[in-house]
C-alpha positions in Angstrom: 46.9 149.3 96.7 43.3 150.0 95.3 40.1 148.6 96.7 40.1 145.0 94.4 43.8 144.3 95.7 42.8 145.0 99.2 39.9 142.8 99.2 42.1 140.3 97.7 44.6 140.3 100.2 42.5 140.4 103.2 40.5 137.1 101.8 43.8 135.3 101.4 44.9 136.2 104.7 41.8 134.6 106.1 41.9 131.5 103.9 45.4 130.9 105.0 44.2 131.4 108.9 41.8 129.1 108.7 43.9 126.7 107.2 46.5 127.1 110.2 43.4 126.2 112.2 42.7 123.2 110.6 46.3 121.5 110.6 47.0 118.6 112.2 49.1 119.1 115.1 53.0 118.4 114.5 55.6 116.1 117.0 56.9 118.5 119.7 60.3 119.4 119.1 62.8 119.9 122.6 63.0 123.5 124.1 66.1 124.3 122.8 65.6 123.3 119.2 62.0 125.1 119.3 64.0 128.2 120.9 66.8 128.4 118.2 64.4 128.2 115.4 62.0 130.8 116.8 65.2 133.2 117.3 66.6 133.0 113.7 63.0 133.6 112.4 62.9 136.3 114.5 66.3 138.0 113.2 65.1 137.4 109.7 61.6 139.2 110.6 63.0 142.4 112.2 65.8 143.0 109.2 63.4 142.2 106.3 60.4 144.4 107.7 61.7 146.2 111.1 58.5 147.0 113.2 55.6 147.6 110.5 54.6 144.2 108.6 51.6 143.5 107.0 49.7 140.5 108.1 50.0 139.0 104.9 53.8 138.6 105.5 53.7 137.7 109.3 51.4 134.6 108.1 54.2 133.6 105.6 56.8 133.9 108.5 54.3 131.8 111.2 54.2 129.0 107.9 57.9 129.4 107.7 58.5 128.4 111.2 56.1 125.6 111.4 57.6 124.3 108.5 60.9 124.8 110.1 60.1 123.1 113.6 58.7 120.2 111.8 61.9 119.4 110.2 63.6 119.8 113.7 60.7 117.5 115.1 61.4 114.9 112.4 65.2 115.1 113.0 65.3 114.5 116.9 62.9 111.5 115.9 65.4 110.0 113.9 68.0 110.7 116.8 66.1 108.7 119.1 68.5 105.6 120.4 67.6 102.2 119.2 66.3 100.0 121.7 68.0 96.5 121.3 65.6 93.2 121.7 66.4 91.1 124.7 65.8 87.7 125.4 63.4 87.3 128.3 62.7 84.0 128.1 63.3 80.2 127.2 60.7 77.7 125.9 60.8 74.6 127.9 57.1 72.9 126.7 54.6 73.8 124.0 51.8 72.6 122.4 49.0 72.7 120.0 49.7 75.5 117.2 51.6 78.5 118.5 52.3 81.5 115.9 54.3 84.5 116.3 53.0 88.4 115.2 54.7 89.6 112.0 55.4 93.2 111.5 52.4 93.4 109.3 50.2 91.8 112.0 50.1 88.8 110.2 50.3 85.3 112.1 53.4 83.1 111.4 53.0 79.3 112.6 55.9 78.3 114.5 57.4 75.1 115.4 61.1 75.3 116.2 60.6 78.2 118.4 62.9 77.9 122.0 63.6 81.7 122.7 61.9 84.4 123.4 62.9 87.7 123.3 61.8 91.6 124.2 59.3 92.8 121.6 58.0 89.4 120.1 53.9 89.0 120.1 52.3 84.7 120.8 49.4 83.8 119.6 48.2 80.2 120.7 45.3 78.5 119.1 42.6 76.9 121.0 43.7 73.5 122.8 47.7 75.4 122.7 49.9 76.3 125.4 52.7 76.8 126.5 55.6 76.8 129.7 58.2 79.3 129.8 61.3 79.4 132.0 61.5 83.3 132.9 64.9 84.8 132.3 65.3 87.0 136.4 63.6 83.7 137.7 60.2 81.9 137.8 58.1 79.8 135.6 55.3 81.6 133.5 52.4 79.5 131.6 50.5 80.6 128.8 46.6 79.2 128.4 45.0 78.5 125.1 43.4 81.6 123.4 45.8 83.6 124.6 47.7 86.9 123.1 51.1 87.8 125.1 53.5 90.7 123.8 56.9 90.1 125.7 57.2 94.0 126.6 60.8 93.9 128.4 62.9 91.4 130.7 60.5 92.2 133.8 57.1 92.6 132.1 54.4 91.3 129.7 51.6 92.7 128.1 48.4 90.2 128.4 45.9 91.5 125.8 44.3 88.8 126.2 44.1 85.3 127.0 45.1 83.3 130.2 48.8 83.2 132.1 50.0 81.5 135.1 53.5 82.5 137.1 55.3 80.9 139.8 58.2 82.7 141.3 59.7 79.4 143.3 59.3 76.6 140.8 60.2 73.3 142.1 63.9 71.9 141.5 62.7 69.8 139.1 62.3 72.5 136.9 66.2 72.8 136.4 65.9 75.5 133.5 63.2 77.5 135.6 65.3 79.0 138.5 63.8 80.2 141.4 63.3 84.0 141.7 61.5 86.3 139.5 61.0 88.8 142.7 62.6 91.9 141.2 59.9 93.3 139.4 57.8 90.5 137.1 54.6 93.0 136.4 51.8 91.8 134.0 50.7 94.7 132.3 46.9 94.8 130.8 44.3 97.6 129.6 42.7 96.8 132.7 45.9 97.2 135.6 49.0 95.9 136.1 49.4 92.8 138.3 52.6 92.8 140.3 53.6 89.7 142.1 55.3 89.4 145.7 56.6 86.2 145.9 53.7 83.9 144.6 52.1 81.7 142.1 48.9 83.9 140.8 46.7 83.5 137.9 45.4 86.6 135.4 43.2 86.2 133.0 41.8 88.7 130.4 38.5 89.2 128.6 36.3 91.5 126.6 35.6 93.2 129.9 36.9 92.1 132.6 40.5 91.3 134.8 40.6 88.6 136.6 43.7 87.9 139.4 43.4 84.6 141.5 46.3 84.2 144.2 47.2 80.4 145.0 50.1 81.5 147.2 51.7 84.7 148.2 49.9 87.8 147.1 49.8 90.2 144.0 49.5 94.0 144.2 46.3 94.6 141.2 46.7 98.6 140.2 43.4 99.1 137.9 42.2 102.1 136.3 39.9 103.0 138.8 40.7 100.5 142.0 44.2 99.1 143.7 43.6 96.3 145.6 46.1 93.6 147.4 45.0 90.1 147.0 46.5 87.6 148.8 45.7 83.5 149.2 42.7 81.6 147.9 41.3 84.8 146.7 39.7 85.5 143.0 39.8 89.2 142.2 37.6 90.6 139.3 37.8 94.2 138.3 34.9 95.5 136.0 35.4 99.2 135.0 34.4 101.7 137.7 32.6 99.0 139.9 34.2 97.6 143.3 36.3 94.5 142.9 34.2 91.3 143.5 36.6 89.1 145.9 35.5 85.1 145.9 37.4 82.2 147.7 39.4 79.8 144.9 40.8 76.7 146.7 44.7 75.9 145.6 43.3 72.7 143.6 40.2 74.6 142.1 39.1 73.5 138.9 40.0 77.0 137.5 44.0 76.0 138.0 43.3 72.5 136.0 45.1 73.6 132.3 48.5 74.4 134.6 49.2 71.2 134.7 48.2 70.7 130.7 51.8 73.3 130.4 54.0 71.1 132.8 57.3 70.8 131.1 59.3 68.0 131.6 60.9 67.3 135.1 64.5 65.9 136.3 64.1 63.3 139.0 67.4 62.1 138.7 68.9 61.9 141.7 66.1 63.6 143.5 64.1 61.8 146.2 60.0 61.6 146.4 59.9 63.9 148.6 61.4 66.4 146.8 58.8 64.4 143.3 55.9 65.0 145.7 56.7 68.8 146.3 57.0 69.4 142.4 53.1 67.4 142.0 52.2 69.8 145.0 53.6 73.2 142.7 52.0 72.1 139.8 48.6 70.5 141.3 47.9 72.6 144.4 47.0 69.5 146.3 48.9 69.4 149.8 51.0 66.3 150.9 50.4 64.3 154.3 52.3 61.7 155.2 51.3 59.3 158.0 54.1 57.5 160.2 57.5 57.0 158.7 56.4 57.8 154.9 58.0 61.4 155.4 61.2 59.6 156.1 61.2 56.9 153.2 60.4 59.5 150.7 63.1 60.9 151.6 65.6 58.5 151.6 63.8 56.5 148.2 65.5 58.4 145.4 64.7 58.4 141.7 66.1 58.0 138.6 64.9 59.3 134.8 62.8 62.5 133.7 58.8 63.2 133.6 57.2 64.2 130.6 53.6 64.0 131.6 51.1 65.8 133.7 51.6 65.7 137.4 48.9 63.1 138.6 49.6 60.8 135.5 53.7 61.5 137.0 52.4 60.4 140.9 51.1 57.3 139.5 53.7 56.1 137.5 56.8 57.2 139.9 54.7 56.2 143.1 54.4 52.1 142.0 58.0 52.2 142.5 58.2 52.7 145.5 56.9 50.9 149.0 54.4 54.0 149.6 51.2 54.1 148.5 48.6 57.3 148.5 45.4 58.6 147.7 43.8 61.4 146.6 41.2 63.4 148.2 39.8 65.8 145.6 37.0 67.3 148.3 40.0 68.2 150.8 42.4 68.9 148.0 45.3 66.9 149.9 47.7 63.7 148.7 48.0 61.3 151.6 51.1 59.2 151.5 51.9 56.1 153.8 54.3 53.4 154.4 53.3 50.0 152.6 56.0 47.9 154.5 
């Protein structure tokens, strides 16, 4: 080889290095498919050359195999199983416009939407929402303004927006079932709130998570915190920072657009005792009774459905009855007694 060729060669062995050192990397194929194809290259190397190569030609080889384990790569991709949507979910009450995410991120308007199943993406416009009986158990709301991806049958994904979940819904509520206590997680870029038996509130923002307990408690893992919070507490986690932990009453004005995503009740057959425990689930306002009230609403039974908020519900259902009752916003209770 004379001087030019030399030159020539050594130049296109560096061009072709420096091009390896640019690539973008490739999928990782599995040990054994990276092992075989390293082997046969190998086999081909030590016949074609035996121990004396030139660079030139080891490059061409290393190309060779890249190439090679690429293809693997894009094979075992293809061999990956297929993961089957689930239904997670039925719609019991919704509201306002709700649209699901297309597969081109665009927003389709919905209407006759009663399902809901693993991998689908809401979207509700401002002054939307919606009430969910949860397939394992429980009752989850969704707040106006709100983006929810329905990950798997024991998780959702809360980019942003405003949920609400009860794990022991009232009786009512005969599609919501009590339960939900085997693993309902909400998953955000913040954490991941997991309940223990409770009815707990997360909200997301442009920089902050927000968890507020109104029974029960919720285990918050964060990026940088974990923190248990348990009754009447408002957790908000702001990157690095120390939770900030505030009291929120039961009935706290926060809770207020719960009862906007009521759905419809049965009170057939059901007495006002078991009425006045659904208001309570729905409301956070406490029911006293004073004398024998406890006893007639239990025995005074009911007949019909409710398809209206709680305290628009009490008043209605209540006037047929012999009790009367107040309401005592500052102490956040319902006093019932006997008008006889």
């Amino acid at each position: 080889m004379n001087e030019f060729d030399q030159s020539t060669s050594v130049q296109s062995d560096d061009a072709l290095e420096q091009l390896l050192k640019h690539a973008s990397p490739r999928p990782t194929p599995s040990p054994s498919d990276e092992a075989a194809v390293r082997q046969a290259v190998r086999a081909e190397w030590r016949q074609v050359s035996g121990r004396h190569q030139s660079r030139r030609r080891f490059l061409n080889y290393a190309i060779a195999a890249t190439v090679l384990i690429g293809v693997f790569s894009v094979f075992s991709v293809f061999r990956m199983p297929v993961v089957e949507a689930v239904q997670v979910a039925t719609i019991d009450k919704s509201f306002g416009s709700i649209y699901l995410l297309g597969e081109k991120s665009e927003l389709r308007e919905t209407d006759d939407l009663s399902d809901v199943f693993s991998g689908q993406t809401i979207v509700t416009d401002a002054k939307a929402g919606m009430a969910l009986a949860w397939g394992s158990g429980g009752s989850l709301r969704v707040d106006e303004n709100t983006r929810l991806e329905f990950t798997t049958d024991k998780s959702v994904y809360l980019k942003s927006g405003r949920l609400y979940f009860d794990s022991e819904p009232s009786v009512m509520m005969a599609s919501a079932k009590a339960g939900g206590s085997d693993g309902f997680v909400v998953i955000t870029d913040y954490g991941e709130v997991a309940h223990v038996g409770t009815q707990f509130m997360t909200r997301v923002d442009a920089d902050n998570l927000t968890v507020s307990v109104r029974e029960g408690q919720v285990d918050v893992d964060s990026a940088y915190q974990r923190h248990v919070a348990t009754s009447g507490q408002q957790v908000t986690f702001s990157g690095r920072q120390q939770p900030t932990v505030l009291s929120l009453g039961a009935h706290a004005q926060e809770w207020r657009w719960v009862t906007r995503t009521s759905p419809p009740a049965d009170v057939d057959g059901k007495s006002i005792y078991e009425f006045l425990h659904w208001v309570h689930r729905e409301t956070g306002l406490e029911t006293r009774f004073d004398g024998q009230a406890e006893q007639v609403a239990r025995n005074a039974l009911l007949k019909g459905t409710i398809n209206a908020e709680p305290l628009d519900a009490l008043q209605r259902w209540m006037a047929t009855t012999t009790l009367e009752y107040d309401v005592n916003e500052s102490e956040g209770v319902i006093y019932v007694r006997d008008n006889r």
